[in-house]
Every structure is written in structure tokens, then in C-alpha cells.
Amino acid sequence: MRTQSSMTLSLKTIMVGAALLAIVCAGVASWMIASTRIPAPTEGGTITQAERTDEQIKRTQLKVDIARNTLGIIAGVGGIAALLLAIRRQYQKELIDAANQNNLDRAHGHQVRIAADARFDAAERRITDLQIKAADQLGNERAAVRLAGLYALERLAQDNSQHRQVVVSIICAYLRMPYETPAEARNEGPEAIKGASEELVVRTTAQRILTDHSRKHRQLSDGTKVADEKFWPEIVMDLSGATLFDFDVRDCTLTSPDFTSSRFHGDASFFRAHLNGKASFNYAVFSGDLVFNAVNFEGLPLFGKSDFRGAADFGGCYVTNYNAGERVAEPAGWKLIKDPEGTPRLLMVRRNHSTPGALNIPKPIDRDST
């Protein structure tokens, strides 16, 4: 964009313009005089004095008309020049106004971005401070303070979706920390048992927070299912080596869950769960009964060297979205077979099962419509 100084007429330009205008006016006047024929005075004695006087008046009037027309043309040219100058001044003014407005808009936009960045930085600092405070609470000796830290993290993640994975990772890390159960602390005295029992409450609360936010739908009192606003999508849980109690993720959707070497105390239920990605249960220990009915694995599961010390039921499990040649480790006593109905699913059946046609396998659950 041109600057204001570059649009200002110099003295040289003004003088040249005035000279050109004078030349034009002089040329127009000369042309007018040359193109208008003034009759010469009549000679001789054939004309009377009155006629001669009348002729002189006409010649004088014609000269006046020529002068007046010339001045009118000069005035018109000057008016046109003045009009062009006025138009130029208006054009320059509009350019300057537009440039000033553009500068104001840019300055305003810059201020808006600065303010937005300041608000974002302040919010991030506040969230970081809350995370640090809640993490500190999880390390407190008092169980009530640790519970408060868990609830603070849950509220933080619910209100700030971009921080949910961090919060879940913190809670999972807490559950992966070594823990002595009340039964294991029995020989260490009442205080140890009391501390272990209080910690059990904290850990089951942490489990409930994870599972409550892993269900896409909730059931109303009339039995209808609606989308659960508490659902946190695509959250990865790393519970490898964790100590879990009465773990219940029925109807939950888990993304690439890792339960490698986890210890499940009490009964565990994965009924109708939806496990996206690679689900690993290698070396997991299930102390109680395990319910794995109607689970949908998206990808081949890993149950290598899992220890089932109670009853384990995988009836109705099926695998979708798997790749040929993908690594799989089936749970002890169970195997994956092709769906006898010809669908691309793999079905989980007991190893001694030899009549696929008699399988009672539920249809895949349309989770988007439930």
C-alpha cells in the first residue's frame, strides 16, 4: 500500500501542471480567434455613416463574444482541473482512511489474540495447579484427603476434555502402585489392617471413576438408554500391574486397555464390554470368577499365561476388525473359531467344543442404537 507522502503532489508537479493548463488555454484561445472570421471594415463611399457605425458595433460585439467564449472555455478547463484535484483529494483521503482502519483492525486483532492467549495461559496455569494439588493429595497419609484428590481430578477432567487422558493416566498410575490388601496386612496388627482397609476404599473409588466415565449410555428408570454425558471417549487405560478389586466394566467401552500382570481380587465382570484396539491380559491373575460374556474385541486379544483361579466364562465373545496373521493369545480352555454363519467375526468357544453349528452366540450389539 502506498504511503501518504508518496501520494502528495510535489511543487515541480504542480508547476508543470499549471504550465500545461496555461498552454492548453492559450491554444484554445488561439483556435477560437483563428476559427472565427471577423469581417474587415467596408471601404469606399458607398456606405453611409450610420451603416459604418453599425458595422463597427457588430465587429466589436463579435470580438467580445470570442473573448467571452474563450474565457468560458478556460474557466471550464480550470473547473475540470479543480474537479480532478478534488476527486484526487477524496481518493487520497479514502485511501488514508482505509489504511488507518486497517491498522486499527490489525491492532485490535493483535490485542484480542494477546487477551485470548493470556486467558488460555491463565486457565492452563490454573488447571496445572489443580492437577499438582490433587496429585499431592493422592500422596497424603489420610484416606479422606486422597479421596478428595480423586474427586478433584474427576471434576477437572469432566470440565476440561483436553486434560482427561492426563487425569486417567494419573489415576491408573495410582492403581499401579504397590498395595498390601487387608488380608495380607492381617499379621501386621490392627493399624496396618485399618490403613489397608481405608486404602481399599480409595482404590475402589478410583476404579469407579474410571468405569463411570467409560460407559457410552446410561439407563433411565423406564428402561430406555440415552447417551451418557459423563462418557470420556478414546481414553487409554494402562492398568498393567495394577491391583484391582471386584472390577466391573460391564457395558463399558475401553480403548487399547492394558491389564498385563494385573491382579484381580474378587469377581471381575467385562459383560458386554467393547474393547477397541489391542487388549492385553498377559500374565493377569483372576482370583475370583470372571464374566467375559458377549464381549466385543476389536482386534485379537492377548491372554498369554493368564491365571484363572475361579470360573471364567467367555461364552458369546467375538472378535472383529482383526488382521490376518495378527498375534493372538487365547485364554486357557478357550479358542477362537470362524463364525459358522459366514460373518467375518471370530467366536470364542471352549476348546472341547466340536459342533459349531449348535453354537448359541449372540448377535453383535449395535452400540450406536442402544
Coordinates of C-alpha atoms in Angstrom, one line a residue:
M1 CA 0.0 0.0 0.0
R2 CA 1.3 3.5 -0.9
T3 CA 2.2 5.8 1.9
Q4 CA 0.7 9.3 2.4
S5 CA 4.0 11.0 1.3
S6 CA 4.1 9.1 -1.9
M7 CA 0.6 10.4 -2.9
T8 CA 1.5 14.1 -2.1
L9 CA 2.0 16.3 -5.3
S10 CA 5.4 17.9 -5.4
L11 CA 5.9 21.6 -6.3
K12 CA 7.5 20.6 -9.6
T13 CA 4.4 18.6 -10.5
I14 CA 2.1 21.5 -9.6
M15 CA 4.2 23.9 -11.8
V16 CA 4.3 21.5 -14.7
G17 CA 0.5 21.0 -14.4
A18 CA -0.1 24.8 -14.3
A19 CA 2.1 25.4 -17.3
L20 CA 0.3 22.7 -19.3
L21 CA -3.1 24.1 -18.3
A22 CA -1.9 27.6 -19.5
I23 CA -0.7 26.2 -22.7
V24 CA -4.0 24.4 -23.3
C25 CA -5.9 27.6 -22.5
A26 CA -3.7 29.6 -24.8
G27 CA -4.1 27.1 -27.6
V28 CA -7.9 27.1 -27.1
A29 CA -8.0 30.9 -27.3
S30 CA -5.8 31.0 -30.4
W31 CA -8.0 28.4 -32.0
M32 CA -11.2 30.3 -31.2
I33 CA -9.7 33.6 -32.6
A34 CA -8.4 31.8 -35.7
S35 CA -11.6 29.9 -36.4
T36 CA -13.9 32.9 -36.0
R37 CA -13.8 35.2 -39.1
I38 CA -14.2 38.9 -38.3
P39 CA -15.2 40.8 -41.4
A40 CA -12.9 43.6 -42.5
P41 CA -14.3 47.2 -42.5
T42 CA -16.1 48.2 -45.7
E43 CA -14.1 50.6 -47.8
G44 CA -15.3 53.3 -50.2
G45 CA -18.0 55.9 -50.2
T46 CA -20.9 53.6 -50.9
I47 CA -21.6 53.1 -47.2
T48 CA -23.3 55.7 -45.0
Q49 CA -22.0 56.8 -41.7
A50 CA -24.8 55.0 -39.9
E51 CA -24.0 51.8 -41.6
R52 CA -20.4 52.2 -40.8
T53 CA -21.2 52.7 -37.1
D54 CA -23.4 49.7 -37.1
E55 CA -20.7 47.6 -38.7
Q56 CA -18.2 48.7 -36.1
I57 CA -20.6 47.8 -33.3
K58 CA -21.1 44.3 -34.8
R59 CA -17.3 43.8 -35.2
T60 CA -16.8 44.8 -31.6
Q61 CA -19.6 42.6 -30.4
L62 CA -18.1 39.6 -32.2
K63 CA -14.7 40.3 -30.6
V64 CA -16.5 40.4 -27.2
D65 CA -18.2 37.1 -27.9
I66 CA -14.9 35.5 -28.9
A67 CA -13.3 36.7 -25.7
R68 CA -16.3 35.6 -23.6
N69 CA -16.3 32.1 -25.2
T70 CA -12.6 31.8 -24.7
L71 CA -12.8 32.8 -21.1
G72 CA -15.7 30.3 -20.7
I73 CA -13.6 27.5 -22.1
I74 CA -10.7 28.5 -20.0
A75 CA -13.0 28.5 -16.9
G76 CA -14.4 25.1 -17.9
V77 CA -10.9 23.7 -18.3
G78 CA -10.0 25.2 -14.9
G79 CA -13.1 23.7 -13.4
I80 CA -12.3 20.3 -14.8
A81 CA -8.8 20.6 -13.4
A82 CA -10.3 21.6 -10.0
L83 CA -12.7 18.8 -10.1
L84 CA -10.0 16.3 -10.9
L85 CA -7.9 17.7 -8.0
A86 CA -11.0 17.4 -5.7
I87 CA -11.5 13.8 -6.8
R88 CA -7.9 13.0 -6.2
R89 CA -8.0 14.5 -2.7
Q90 CA -11.1 12.5 -1.9
Y91 CA -9.4 9.3 -3.3
Q92 CA -6.3 10.0 -1.2
K93 CA -8.5 10.6 1.9
E94 CA -10.3 7.3 1.4
L95 CA -7.0 5.5 0.9
I96 CA -5.6 7.0 4.1
D97 CA -8.8 6.3 6.0
A98 CA -8.8 2.7 4.7
A99 CA -5.1 2.3 5.7
N100 CA -5.8 3.8 9.2
Q101 CA -8.8 1.5 9.6
N102 CA -6.8 -1.5 8.5
N103 CA -4.1 -0.6 11.0
L104 CA -6.7 -0.2 13.7
D105 CA -8.2 -3.6 12.8
R106 CA -4.8 -5.2 12.9
A107 CA -4.0 -3.6 16.3
H108 CA -7.4 -4.7 17.6
G109 CA -6.9 -8.3 16.3
H110 CA -3.5 -8.3 17.9
Q111 CA -4.9 -7.2 21.2
V112 CA -7.7 -9.8 21.0
R113 CA -5.1 -12.5 20.4
I114 CA -3.0 -11.3 23.3
A115 CA -6.0 -11.3 25.6
A116 CA -7.1 -14.8 24.4
D117 CA -3.5 -16.1 24.9
A118 CA -3.5 -14.6 28.3
R119 CA -6.8 -16.2 29.2
F120 CA -5.6 -19.6 27.9
D121 CA -2.3 -19.3 29.8
A122 CA -4.1 -18.4 33.0
A123 CA -6.6 -21.3 32.5
E124 CA -3.7 -23.7 31.8
R125 CA -1.8 -22.5 34.9
R126 CA -4.9 -22.9 37.0
I127 CA -5.5 -26.4 35.6
T128 CA -1.9 -27.3 36.2
D129 CA -2.0 -26.0 39.7
L130 CA -5.2 -28.1 40.4
Q131 CA -3.5 -31.2 38.9
I132 CA -0.4 -30.7 41.1
K133 CA -2.6 -30.1 44.2
A134 CA -4.7 -33.2 43.5
A135 CA -1.6 -35.3 42.9
D136 CA -0.2 -34.1 46.2
Q137 CA -3.4 -35.1 47.9
L138 CA -3.1 -38.6 46.5
G139 CA 0.1 -38.9 48.4
N140 CA -1.4 -37.8 51.7
E141 CA -1.4 -40.2 54.6
R142 CA -5.1 -39.6 55.3
A143 CA -7.5 -41.6 53.2
A144 CA -10.1 -38.7 53.2
V145 CA -7.5 -36.4 51.6
R146 CA -6.7 -38.9 49.0
L147 CA -10.4 -39.3 48.2
A148 CA -10.7 -35.5 47.9
G149 CA -7.8 -35.6 45.4
L150 CA -9.6 -38.2 43.3
Y151 CA -12.8 -36.3 43.2
A152 CA -10.9 -33.1 42.3
L153 CA -9.2 -34.9 39.4
E154 CA -12.6 -36.2 38.2
R155 CA -14.2 -32.8 38.2
L156 CA -11.2 -31.3 36.4
A157 CA -11.3 -33.9 33.7
Q158 CA -15.1 -33.6 33.3
D159 CA -14.8 -29.8 32.7
N160 CA -11.7 -29.9 30.6
S161 CA -11.8 -32.6 27.9
Q162 CA -8.3 -31.9 26.7
H163 CA -6.9 -33.0 30.1
R164 CA -8.9 -36.2 30.5
Q165 CA -6.1 -38.5 29.3
V166 CA -3.7 -37.0 31.8
V167 CA -6.2 -37.4 34.6
V168 CA -6.9 -41.0 33.7
S169 CA -3.1 -41.7 33.5
I170 CA -2.7 -40.3 37.0
I171 CA -5.5 -42.4 38.4
C172 CA -4.1 -45.5 36.6
A173 CA -0.6 -44.8 37.9
Y174 CA -2.1 -44.6 41.4
L175 CA -3.7 -48.1 41.0
R176 CA -0.4 -49.5 39.7
M177 CA 1.4 -48.5 42.9
P178 CA 2.2 -51.4 45.3
Y179 CA -0.6 -52.2 47.7
E180 CA -1.0 -54.6 50.6
T181 CA -4.5 -55.9 50.9
P182 CA -6.3 -56.1 54.3
A183 CA -5.8 -59.9 54.2
E184 CA -2.1 -59.5 53.6
A185 CA -1.8 -57.0 56.4
R186 CA -3.5 -59.2 58.9
N187 CA -0.3 -60.3 60.6
E188 CA 0.9 -56.7 61.0
G189 CA -1.6 -55.5 63.6
P190 CA -4.8 -53.5 63.7
E191 CA -3.3 -50.3 62.5
A192 CA -2.0 -51.9 59.3
I193 CA -5.4 -53.6 58.7
K194 CA -7.1 -50.2 59.3
G195 CA -4.8 -48.5 56.8
A196 CA -5.2 -51.2 54.2
S197 CA -9.0 -51.1 54.6
E198 CA -9.0 -47.3 54.1
E199 CA -6.8 -47.6 51.1
L200 CA -9.2 -50.2 49.7
V201 CA -11.9 -47.6 49.8
V202 CA -9.7 -45.1 47.9
R203 CA -8.8 -47.7 45.3
T204 CA -12.3 -48.9 44.6
T205 CA -13.3 -45.2 44.3
A206 CA -10.6 -44.7 41.7
Q207 CA -11.9 -47.8 39.8
R208 CA -15.4 -46.4 39.9
I209 CA -14.3 -43.1 38.5
L210 CA -12.6 -44.9 35.6
T211 CA -15.6 -47.2 34.9
D212 CA -18.3 -44.5 35.3
H213 CA -16.7 -42.4 32.5
S214 CA -16.3 -45.4 30.2
R215 CA -19.9 -46.1 29.5
K216 CA -21.4 -44.5 26.4
H217 CA -25.0 -44.9 27.6
R218 CA -26.9 -44.9 30.8
Q219 CA -30.3 -46.5 31.5
L220 CA -33.2 -44.4 32.7
S221 CA -35.8 -45.5 35.2
D222 CA -38.2 -46.5 32.4
G223 CA -35.5 -48.8 30.9
T224 CA -34.6 -46.6 27.9
K225 CA -30.9 -46.0 27.2
V226 CA -29.6 -42.5 26.5
A227 CA -26.2 -41.1 25.8
D228 CA -24.2 -40.5 28.9
E229 CA -22.7 -37.0 29.1
K230 CA -20.1 -38.4 31.5
F231 CA -18.6 -40.6 28.9
W232 CA -14.9 -39.9 28.1
P233 CA -14.2 -41.2 24.6
E234 CA -10.9 -42.7 23.4
I235 CA -9.3 -42.7 26.8
V236 CA -6.5 -45.3 27.1
M237 CA -6.2 -47.1 30.4
D238 CA -2.8 -48.5 31.4
L239 CA -3.5 -50.8 34.4
S240 CA -0.6 -53.1 33.8
G241 CA 0.5 -54.5 37.2
A242 CA -2.4 -52.8 39.0
T243 CA -4.2 -54.3 42.0
L244 CA -8.0 -54.3 41.3
F245 CA -10.9 -55.3 43.5
D246 CA -14.3 -56.5 42.2
F247 CA -13.5 -54.8 38.9
D248 CA -16.7 -54.2 37.0
V249 CA -16.6 -52.7 33.4
R250 CA -19.8 -54.2 32.1
D251 CA -21.2 -52.2 29.1
C252 CA -18.0 -50.1 29.0
T253 CA -16.0 -49.0 26.0
L254 CA -12.3 -49.3 26.6
T255 CA -9.6 -48.2 24.2
S256 CA -6.4 -50.4 24.0
P257 CA -6.7 -51.4 27.7
D258 CA -3.6 -52.9 29.2
F259 CA -4.1 -55.3 32.1
T260 CA -0.7 -57.1 31.7
S261 CA 0.3 -58.7 35.1
S262 CA -2.8 -57.1 36.8
R263 CA -4.2 -58.8 39.9
F264 CA -8.0 -59.0 40.0
H265 CA -9.2 -59.7 43.6
G266 CA -12.8 -60.8 43.9
D267 CA -15.1 -61.3 40.9
A268 CA -14.5 -59.4 37.7
S269 CA -17.0 -58.6 35.1
F270 CA -16.5 -57.5 31.5
F271 CA -20.0 -58.4 30.4
R272 CA -20.9 -56.8 27.0
A273 CA -17.8 -54.6 27.1
H274 CA -16.4 -53.1 23.9
L275 CA -12.6 -53.3 23.8
N276 CA -11.1 -51.3 21.0
G277 CA -7.6 -51.9 19.8
K278 CA -5.2 -54.3 21.4
A279 CA -6.4 -55.6 24.7
S280 CA -3.7 -57.3 26.8
F281 CA -4.4 -59.6 29.7
N282 CA -1.0 -61.4 29.6
Y283 CA 0.1 -62.7 33.0
A284 CA -3.0 -61.3 34.6
V285 CA -4.2 -63.1 37.8
F286 CA -8.0 -63.5 38.3
S287 CA -8.6 -64.6 41.9
G288 CA -12.4 -64.8 41.7
D289 CA -14.9 -65.6 39.0
L290 CA -14.5 -63.9 35.6
V291 CA -17.5 -62.9 33.5
F292 CA -16.5 -62.2 29.9
N293 CA -19.8 -62.9 28.1
A294 CA -20.7 -61.1 24.9
V295 CA -17.5 -59.0 24.9
N296 CA -16.6 -57.4 21.5
F297 CA -12.9 -57.4 20.9
E298 CA -11.9 -55.0 18.1
G299 CA -8.5 -56.7 17.5
L300 CA -7.2 -60.1 18.6
P301 CA -6.9 -60.3 22.5
L302 CA -3.9 -61.4 24.4
F303 CA -4.4 -63.8 27.4
G304 CA -0.9 -65.3 27.4
K305 CA -0.2 -67.1 30.7
S306 CA -3.3 -65.6 32.4
D307 CA -4.2 -67.3 35.6
F308 CA -7.9 -68.1 36.2
R309 CA -8.3 -69.3 39.7
G310 CA -12.1 -69.1 39.6
A311 CA -14.7 -69.8 37.0
A312 CA -14.1 -68.0 33.7
D313 CA -16.8 -67.7 31.1
F314 CA -16.0 -66.3 27.7
G315 CA -19.3 -67.5 26.1
G316 CA -20.5 -65.2 23.4
C317 CA -17.2 -63.3 22.9
Y318 CA -16.4 -62.3 19.4
V319 CA -13.6 -60.6 17.6
T320 CA -13.9 -58.0 14.8
N321 CA -11.5 -55.8 12.8
Y322 CA -8.6 -58.2 13.2
N323 CA -5.8 -58.6 10.7
A324 CA -4.7 -61.9 9.3
G325 CA -1.5 -63.1 10.9
E326 CA -2.0 -60.8 13.9
R327 CA -0.7 -62.2 17.2
V328 CA -3.2 -63.7 19.5
A329 CA -3.1 -65.5 22.8
E330 CA -6.3 -67.3 23.7
P331 CA -7.4 -67.8 27.3
A332 CA -6.8 -71.2 28.8
G333 CA -9.6 -73.6 27.9
W334 CA -10.9 -71.4 25.1
K335 CA -10.3 -70.9 21.4
L336 CA -11.3 -68.6 18.6
I337 CA -13.1 -70.1 15.5
K338 CA -14.6 -68.6 12.4
D339 CA -18.3 -67.7 12.6
P340 CA -20.3 -70.7 11.2
E341 CA -22.8 -68.2 9.9
G342 CA -20.2 -66.8 7.5
T343 CA -19.7 -63.4 9.1
P344 CA -16.1 -62.0 9.3
R345 CA -16.3 -62.4 13.1
L346 CA -14.2 -64.8 15.2
L347 CA -16.1 -66.5 18.0
M348 CA -14.8 -67.6 21.4
V349 CA -15.7 -71.2 22.3
R350 CA -14.4 -73.8 24.7
R351 CA -11.6 -75.9 23.4
N352 CA -13.6 -79.1 23.6
H353 CA -16.4 -77.7 21.5
S354 CA -16.7 -79.6 18.3
T355 CA -20.2 -78.7 16.9
P356 CA -20.0 -75.1 15.7
G357 CA -23.5 -75.4 14.2
A358 CA -25.0 -75.6 17.7
L359 CA -23.3 -72.5 19.0
N360 CA -25.6 -70.1 20.9
I361 CA -23.7 -66.9 20.1
P362 CA -25.5 -63.6 20.5
K363 CA -25.6 -61.2 17.5
P364 CA -23.2 -58.2 17.6
I365 CA -24.5 -55.4 19.7
D366 CA -25.3 -52.2 17.8
R367 CA -24.0 -49.8 20.4
D368 CA -24.9 -46.7 18.5
S369 CA -28.6 -47.6 18.6
T370 CA -28.7 -48.8 22.2

